[in-house]
PDB file of C-alpha atoms in Angstrom:
ATOM      1  CA  MET U 274       0.000   0.000   0.000  1.00 89.00           C
ATOM      2  CA  LYS U 275       1.153   3.519  -0.734  1.00 96.00           C
ATOM      3  CA  TYR U 276       0.574   6.587   1.392  1.00 98.00           C
ATOM      4  CA  THR U 277       0.506  10.270   0.487  1.00 98.00           C
ATOM      5  CA  ILE U 278       1.728  13.250   2.490  1.00 98.00           C
ATOM      6  CA  LYS U 279      -0.365  16.411   2.453  1.00 98.00           C
ATOM      7  CA  TYR U 280       1.700  19.276   3.828  1.00 98.00           C
ATOM      8  CA  ASP U 281       0.508  22.805   4.600  1.00 98.00           C
ATOM      9  CA  ARG U 282       3.586  25.039   4.435  1.00 97.00           C
ATOM     10  CA  LEU U 283       1.600  28.037   5.703  1.00 98.00           C
ATOM     11  CA  LYS U 284       1.110  26.258   9.041  1.00 98.00           C
ATOM     12  CA  CYS U 285       4.805  25.390   9.435  1.00 98.00           C
ATOM     13  CA  ILE U 286       6.785  27.285  12.091  1.00 98.00           C
ATOM     14  CA  GLY U 287      10.104  25.526  11.478  1.00 98.00           C
ATOM     15  CA  ALA U 288      10.137  23.452  14.677  1.00 98.00           C
ATOM     16  CA  ALA U 289      11.937  20.740  12.639  1.00 98.00           C
ATOM     17  CA  ASN U 290      10.477  17.825  14.616  1.00 98.00           C
ATOM     18  CA  CYS U 291       9.710  16.112  11.316  1.00 98.00           C
ATOM     19  CA  VAL U 292      13.323  16.507  10.161  1.00 98.00           C
ATOM     20  CA  GLN U 293      14.641  15.009  13.413  1.00 98.00           C
ATOM     21  CA  ILE U 294      12.256  12.038  13.280  1.00 98.00           C
ATOM     22  CA  ALA U 295      12.252  11.292   9.530  1.00 98.00           C
ATOM     23  CA  PRO U 296      15.268  12.984   7.876  1.00 98.00           C
ATOM     24  CA  GLU U 297      14.978  10.738   4.825  1.00 98.00           C
ATOM     25  CA  THR U 298      11.595  12.343   4.083  1.00 98.00           C
ATOM     26  CA  TRP U 299      11.896  15.884   5.519  1.00 98.00           C
ATOM     27  CA  GLU U 300      14.372  18.753   5.286  1.00 98.00           C
ATOM     28  CA  LEU U 301      14.384  22.470   6.019  1.00 98.00           C
ATOM     29  CA  ASP U 302      14.287  24.900   3.112  1.00 97.00           C
ATOM     30  CA  SER U 303      16.181  28.191   2.845  1.00 97.00           C
ATOM     31  CA  ASP U 304      13.437  29.919   4.873  1.00 97.00           C
ATOM     32  CA  GLY U 305      13.920  27.459   7.743  1.00 98.00           C
ATOM     33  CA  LEU U 306      10.594  25.759   7.094  1.00 98.00           C
ATOM     34  CA  ALA U 307      10.004  22.060   6.541  1.00 98.00           C
ATOM     35  CA  LYS U 308       9.906  20.676   3.024  1.00 97.00           C
ATOM     36  CA  PRO U 309       9.070  17.104   2.068  1.00 98.00           C
ATOM     37  CA  LYS U 310      11.707  15.386  -0.062  1.00 98.00           C
ATOM     38  CA  LYS U 311       8.894  13.201  -1.419  1.00 97.00           C
ATOM     39  CA  VAL U 312       5.125  12.999  -1.023  1.00 97.00           C
ATOM     40  CA  GLU U 313       4.559   9.274  -1.566  1.00 98.00           C
ATOM     41  CA  LEU U 314       5.466   6.834   1.176  1.00 98.00           C
ATOM     42  CA  THR U 315       5.812   3.076   1.278  1.00 97.00           C
ATOM     43  CA  GLU U 316       4.571   0.859   4.096  1.00 97.00           C
ATOM     44  CA  LYS U 317       8.146   0.751   5.399  1.00 97.00           C
ATOM     45  CA  GLU U 318       8.339   4.556   5.653  1.00 98.00           C
ATOM     46  CA  LEU U 319       4.910   5.015   7.195  1.00 98.00           C
ATOM     47  CA  GLU U 320       5.659   4.542  10.910  1.00 98.00           C
ATOM     48  CA  LYS U 321       8.412   7.175  11.085  1.00 98.00           C
ATOM     49  CA  ASN U 322       6.346   9.664   9.136  1.00 98.00           C
ATOM     50  CA  VAL U 323       3.258   9.128  11.289  1.00 98.00           C
ATOM     51  CA  LYS U 324       5.485   9.950  14.281  1.00 98.00           C
ATOM     52  CA  ALA U 325       6.775  13.022  12.448  1.00 98.00           C
ATOM     53  CA  ALA U 326       3.237  14.191  11.665  1.00 98.00           C
ATOM     54  CA  LYS U 327       2.119  13.682  15.264  1.00 98.00           C
ATOM     55  CA  ALA U 328       5.178  15.601  16.512  1.00 98.00           C
ATOM     56  CA  CYS U 329       4.338  18.647  14.378  1.00 98.00           C
ATOM     57  CA  PRO U 330       3.120  21.351  16.800  1.00 98.00           C
ATOM     58  CA  THR U 331       0.941  23.026  14.153  1.00 98.00           C
ATOM     59  CA  HIS U 332      -0.441  19.843  12.520  1.00 98.00           C
ATOM     60  CA  ALA U 333       0.954  20.913   9.142  1.00 98.00           C
ATOM     61  CA  ILE U 334       1.465  17.284   8.063  1.00 98.00           C
ATOM     62  CA  GLN U 335      -1.285  14.838   7.188  1.00 98.00           C
ATOM     63  CA  ILE U 336      -0.915  11.348   5.763  1.00 98.00           C
ATOM     64  CA  PHE U 337      -3.543   9.517   3.711  1.00 98.00           C
ATOM     65  CA  ASP U 338      -3.704   5.964   2.424  1.00 98.00           C
ATOM     66  CA  GLU U 339      -4.291   5.163  -1.255  1.00 96.00           C
ATOM     67  CA  LYS U 340      -8.052   5.059  -0.685  1.00 97.00           C
ATOM     68  CA  GLY U 341      -8.024   8.598   0.687  1.00 97.00           C
ATOM     69  CA  LYS U 342      -8.459   7.586   4.339  1.00 98.00           C
ATOM     70  CA  LYS U 343      -6.659   9.931   6.725  1.00 98.00           C
ATOM     71  CA  ILE U 344      -4.040   8.123   8.801  1.00 97.00           C
ATOM     72  CA  VAL U 345      -2.914  11.197  10.750  1.00 97.00           C
TER      73      VAL U 345
END
């Protein structure tokens, strides 16, 4: 199963929790705000990215499964 990241950059405050938890998926851009390196996740990548989404203080990260069901 594949999963999709929906990210709202306007909500991001640059806390970088996502980068610390899932650096293979997240990085900070030149403005110091989070930026996904990719928007599609595999089953293997899901757990870390769910943790990253839950750690976001502004809830800027959401993850959906391939059927459109919100995971976080």
